[in-house]
Coordinates of C-alpha atoms and ligand atoms in Angstrom, one line a residue:
X20 CA -41.1 71.4 50.6
X21 CA -39.4 72.2 47.2
X22 CA -38.4 75.8 48.7
X23 CA -36.1 74.0 51.2
X24 CA -34.0 73.2 48.1
X25 CA -33.7 76.7 46.5
X26 CA -33.5 78.7 49.7
X27 CA -29.9 80.0 50.6
X28 CA -28.9 78.2 54.1
X29 CA -26.0 79.2 56.2
X30 CA -24.8 77.5 59.1
X31 CA -26.2 80.7 61.1
X32 CA -29.5 78.8 60.5
X33 CA -28.9 75.8 62.8
X34 CA -28.1 75.2 66.1
X35 CA -25.9 72.3 66.2
X36 CA -26.1 69.4 68.6
X37 CA -24.7 66.1 69.5
X38 CA -22.4 64.0 66.9
X39 CA -24.9 61.6 65.1
X40 CA -22.0 59.3 63.5
X41 CA -19.1 59.5 61.4
X42 CA -19.1 58.9 57.7
X43 CA -16.5 58.2 55.1
X44 CA -16.4 61.7 54.0
X45 CA -17.5 63.6 57.0
X46 CA -19.4 64.0 60.3
X47 CA -23.1 64.1 60.9
X48 CA -24.9 66.2 64.0
X49 CA -28.1 66.4 65.2
X50 CA -29.3 70.2 64.4
X51 CA -32.3 72.4 65.0
X52 CA -33.1 75.0 62.2
X53 CA -33.9 78.1 64.3
X54 CA -36.6 79.5 62.4
X55 CA -39.0 76.4 62.3
X56 CA -37.5 74.5 65.1
X57 CA -37.1 71.7 62.7
X58 CA -34.7 69.0 63.8
X59 CA -32.5 67.7 61.1
X60 CA -29.3 65.9 60.5
X61 CA -26.5 67.9 59.2
X62 CA -23.3 66.0 57.5
X63 CA -20.6 67.9 57.2
X64 CA -18.5 67.0 54.2
X65 CA -14.8 68.3 53.7
X66 CA -14.2 69.8 50.2
X67 CA -10.4 68.8 50.6
X68 CA -11.5 65.1 51.0
X69 CA -14.3 65.1 48.3
X70 CA -11.8 66.9 45.6
X71 CA -9.1 63.9 46.9
X72 CA -11.5 61.4 46.0
X73 CA -13.1 63.1 43.0
X74 CA -16.5 62.3 44.0
X75 CA -17.6 66.2 43.8
X76 CA -19.6 65.6 40.9
X77 CA -21.4 62.5 42.1
X78 CA -22.3 64.3 45.3
X79 CA -23.6 67.2 42.9
X80 CA -25.8 64.7 40.7
X81 CA -26.9 63.0 44.0
X82 CA -28.1 65.9 45.4
X83 CA -29.9 66.9 42.4
X84 CA -31.8 63.6 42.2
X85 CA -32.5 63.5 45.7
X86 CA -34.3 66.5 46.2
X87 CA -36.8 65.0 43.9
X88 CA -37.2 61.8 46.1
X89 CA -40.3 61.7 48.4
X90 CA -40.7 58.1 50.0
X91 CA -41.3 57.2 53.5
X92 CA -38.7 54.6 53.4
X93 CA -36.0 57.1 51.4
X94 CA -34.3 59.3 54.0
X95 CA -34.8 62.8 52.7
X96 CA -32.2 65.1 51.4
X97 CA -34.1 68.8 52.2
X98 CA -31.0 71.0 50.7
X99 CA -27.4 71.5 51.1
X100 CA -25.0 74.5 51.2
X101 CA -21.5 75.2 51.5
X102 CA -18.6 77.5 53.0
X103 CA -15.3 78.0 52.3
X104 CA -13.9 74.4 53.3
X105 CA -17.3 72.3 53.9
X106 CA -20.2 71.0 51.8
X107 CA -23.3 70.6 54.4
X108 CA -25.9 68.3 53.6
X109 CA -29.4 69.0 55.5
X110 CA -30.7 65.5 56.0
X111 CA -33.8 64.1 57.5
X112 CA -33.4 63.0 61.1
X113 CA -34.1 59.2 61.7
X114 CA -34.9 59.3 65.4
X115 CA -34.5 55.5 66.3
X116 CA -31.1 55.5 64.8
X117 CA -28.8 53.0 62.6
X118 CA -30.4 49.6 61.7
X119 CA -26.7 47.9 61.9
X120 CA -26.2 49.0 65.8
X121 CA -29.9 47.4 66.4
X122 CA -28.8 44.2 64.5
X123 CA -25.9 43.8 66.6
X124 CA -27.4 44.4 69.7
X125 CA -30.1 42.0 68.8
X126 CA -28.0 39.4 67.3
X127 CA -30.6 38.6 64.7
X128 CA -34.2 39.9 64.2
X129 CA -37.5 38.2 64.4
X130 CA -39.5 36.8 60.9
X131 CA -42.0 39.8 61.1
X132 CA -39.4 42.4 62.1
X133 CA -37.5 41.1 58.9
X134 CA -40.4 40.8 56.5
X135 CA -41.5 44.1 57.2
X136 CA -38.1 45.8 56.7
X137 CA -37.7 43.8 53.4
X138 CA -40.9 44.8 52.3
X139 CA -40.0 48.5 52.9
X140 CA -37.3 48.3 51.0
X141 CA -39.0 46.5 48.3
X142 CA -41.5 49.3 47.9
X143 CA -38.7 51.9 48.2
X144 CA -37.0 50.2 45.5
X145 CA -39.8 49.8 43.2
X146 CA -40.2 53.4 43.5
X147 CA -36.7 54.2 42.6
X148 CA -36.5 51.6 39.8
X149 CA -39.5 53.6 38.6
X150 CA -37.4 56.8 38.5
X151 CA -34.6 54.9 37.0
X152 CA -32.2 54.9 39.9
X153 CA -30.6 51.6 40.4
X154 CA -28.0 49.9 42.8
X155 CA -28.6 51.4 46.4
X156 CA -25.7 50.6 49.0
X157 CA -28.7 48.8 50.8
X158 CA -26.5 47.0 53.5
X159 CA -27.1 47.1 57.2
X160 CA -24.7 50.1 57.7
X161 CA -26.8 52.3 55.3
X162 CA -30.0 51.8 56.7
X163 CA -32.0 53.9 59.4
X164 CA -34.9 53.6 61.5
X165 CA -37.6 56.3 62.0
X166 CA -39.4 57.4 64.7
X167 CA -42.3 55.1 63.9
X168 CA -39.8 52.2 63.5
X169 CA -39.9 52.6 59.8
X170 CA -36.9 51.7 57.8
X171 CA -35.0 54.4 56.0
X172 CA -32.7 54.0 53.1
X173 CA -30.0 56.2 54.2
X174 CA -26.5 56.2 52.3
X175 CA -26.8 57.5 48.8
X176 CA -23.3 56.4 47.4
X177 CA -25.4 54.5 44.4
X178 CA -25.9 54.6 40.7
X179 CA -23.3 52.7 38.2
X180 CA -20.4 54.7 39.4
X181 CA -20.7 52.9 43.0
X182 CA -19.1 50.0 41.6
X183 CA -16.0 51.8 41.4
X184 CA -16.8 53.7 44.6
X185 CA -17.2 50.4 46.1
X186 CA -14.0 48.8 44.6
X187 CA -12.1 51.7 45.7
X188 CA -14.2 52.1 48.9
X189 CA -12.9 48.6 49.8
X190 CA -16.6 48.4 51.8
X191 CA -17.8 44.5 52.4
X192 CA -17.9 42.4 49.4
X193 CA -20.8 40.5 51.0
X194 CA -23.5 42.1 49.1
X195 CA -21.9 42.0 45.8
X196 CA -23.9 39.9 43.2
X197 CA -22.1 37.4 40.8
X198 CA -22.2 39.7 37.7
X199 CA -20.6 42.7 39.8
X200 CA -17.8 40.4 41.1
X201 CA -17.3 39.0 37.8
X202 CA -17.5 42.6 36.6
X203 CA -20.2 42.1 33.8
X204 CA -22.8 44.9 33.1
X205 CA -25.5 44.9 35.7
X206 CA -29.3 46.1 35.9
X207 CA -31.8 46.7 38.8
X208 CA -31.8 43.1 39.5
X209 CA -28.7 43.6 41.6
X210 CA -30.7 45.1 44.0
X211 CA -32.9 42.3 44.4
X212 CA -29.7 40.1 45.2
X213 CA -28.6 42.9 47.7
X214 CA -32.2 42.4 49.3
X215 CA -32.0 38.7 49.6
X216 CA -28.2 39.2 51.1
X217 CA -30.0 41.7 53.8
X218 CA -32.9 39.0 54.7
X219 CA -30.4 36.7 55.1
X220 CA -28.3 38.9 57.4
X221 CA -31.3 40.2 59.4
X222 CA -32.6 36.5 60.1
X223 CA -29.4 34.8 60.5
X224 CA -27.1 37.8 62.0
X225 CA -24.2 37.3 59.3
X226 CA -24.5 37.7 55.4
X227 CA -24.5 34.1 53.4
X228 CA -21.5 34.1 51.8
X229 CA -19.2 35.5 54.8
X230 CA -15.6 34.6 54.6
X231 CA -12.2 34.9 56.2
X232 CA -10.6 35.9 52.8
X233 CA -12.0 38.0 50.3
X234 CA -11.1 35.4 47.5
X235 CA -13.2 32.7 49.7
X236 CA -16.3 35.2 49.6
X237 CA -15.6 36.0 45.8
X238 CA -15.8 32.4 45.6
X239 CA -19.0 31.6 47.5
X240 CA -20.8 34.6 45.9
X241 CA -20.1 33.2 42.0
X242 CA -20.7 29.7 43.1
X243 CA -24.0 30.8 45.3
X244 CA -22.9 28.7 47.9
X245 CA -26.1 29.3 50.1
X246 CA -26.3 27.4 53.3
X247 CA -29.0 27.6 56.2
X248 CA -27.6 27.4 59.5
X249 CA -29.7 25.1 62.2
X250 CA -29.6 28.3 64.5
X251 CA -31.7 30.3 64.7
X252 CA -34.6 28.3 63.6
X253 CA -36.2 30.2 60.3
X254 CA -39.3 29.1 58.8
X255 CA -39.2 27.4 55.0
X256 CA -41.3 30.6 53.7
X257 CA -38.2 32.6 54.5
X258 CA -35.8 30.7 53.0
X259 CA -37.9 30.0 49.7
X260 CA -37.8 33.7 49.5
X261 CA -34.1 34.0 50.0
X262 CA -33.5 31.2 47.9
X263 CA -35.6 33.1 44.7
X264 CA -33.8 36.2 45.3
X265 CA -30.0 34.9 45.5
X266 CA -30.0 33.5 42.1
X267 CA -27.1 33.7 39.8
X268 CA -28.9 34.4 36.6
X269 CA -30.2 37.8 37.3
X270 CA -32.9 37.4 34.9
X271 CA -34.3 34.4 37.1
X272 CA -34.3 36.4 40.1
X273 CA -37.7 37.0 41.9
X274 CA -39.0 40.4 40.7
X275 CA -39.9 43.1 43.5
X276 CA -43.3 43.4 43.0
X277 CA -43.4 39.5 43.1
X278 CA -41.6 39.5 46.5
X279 CA -44.4 41.7 48.1
X280 CA -47.0 38.9 47.2
X281 CA -44.7 36.0 48.3
X282 CA -46.7 34.2 51.0
X283 CA -43.8 34.5 53.9
X284 CA -44.1 38.4 53.3
X285 CA -47.7 38.7 53.3
X286 CA -47.9 36.6 56.5
X287 CA -45.2 38.4 58.3
X288 CA -44.7 41.9 57.4
X289 CA -46.8 44.7 59.3
X290 CA -48.5 46.5 56.4
X291 CA -47.9 49.8 58.3
X292 CA -44.4 49.1 57.2
Ligands
AK5_307 C1 -30.1 61.0 52.1 O1 -29.4 60.6 53.2 C2 -28.0 61.0 52.5 C3 -27.6 61.7 51.4 C4 -26.5 61.9 50.9 C5 -25.3 61.4 51.4 C6 -23.9 61.6 51.0 O2 -22.9 61.6 52.0 N1 -23.8 61.6 49.8 C7 -22.4 61.7 49.0 C8 -21.4 62.2 50.1 C9 -20.0 62.5 49.5 C10 -19.9 62.0 47.9 C11 -21.0 61.3 47.2 C12 -22.2 61.6 48.1 C13 -25.5 60.6 52.9 C14 -26.8 60.8 53.2 N2 -26.9 60.0 54.4 C15 -26.3 60.0 55.6 O3 -25.1 60.1 55.6 C16 -26.8 59.6 56.9 C17 -26.0 60.1 57.8 S1 -26.5 59.6 59.5 C18 -28.0 59.7 60.1 N3 -28.8 60.4 59.1 C19 -30.1 60.6 59.9 N4 -30.5 60.3 61.0 C20 -29.4 59.5 61.8 N5 -29.9 59.3 63.2 C21 -28.1 59.4 61.4 BR1 -26.9 58.3 62.5

């Protein structure tokens, strides 16, 4: 509802429930909007921390763009408000929680579950690229699961500035494609690379270029030192798809719409998403 963004929300509009998680910039709580009884996730960001990390303008830009995004596989940002010390983001609540916790629990996902998630993400990325938005942080930590089991891209530390954020954020390097590791300009095809890393991690339980030292991970990425373990057993179709996404030359990576037609996706993804 477009009105959701224009309305002036205050903390008094919500009953605050249990903590859902702790992000880099603040905590997330389950909350219920009093008038509608609508359940949401309320993210609380401290202004002091935003200022310190110089991300206020990035947050403003994100909130502006996200209020126009509508896609089943993209977590909604309904609106925001602030008080003296904090900024509050009113987010869609993903009732089945975090993908990375699910992956830790299962160790790795089935081919059907992986294909369904990768297909949903590809559709969300096609939608975003259509709106000239690239470089989402699509690693397991930023993915949530909705009430119907559908996957939702939930972190929005994205856009070209993310690169600096990621470097300063010292998050995992595992998802960086060669052109970013080698600091050359990048385009939407970085998301295809990250999706290939994610597909591998869903199937094997760890990203393909993982190494103890950052320098080793860098080396393995730029070399595209891709190896498939013997266990768990993964079908040739899945390996074929991953090998078409983890290609050093970004122009040779499988385009997202071709991914949706790949036999392994067609045979394994649940169309309901
Ligand atoms: C549209 O989702 C967002 C949009 C924006 C930002 C954000 O912080 N941007 C930002 C913050 C500081 C500086 C620059 C950008 C974050 C999220 N999303 C999240 O933080 C996910 C919160 S955890 C969670 N959420 C729902 N259901 C659950 N079960 C859980 Br667990």
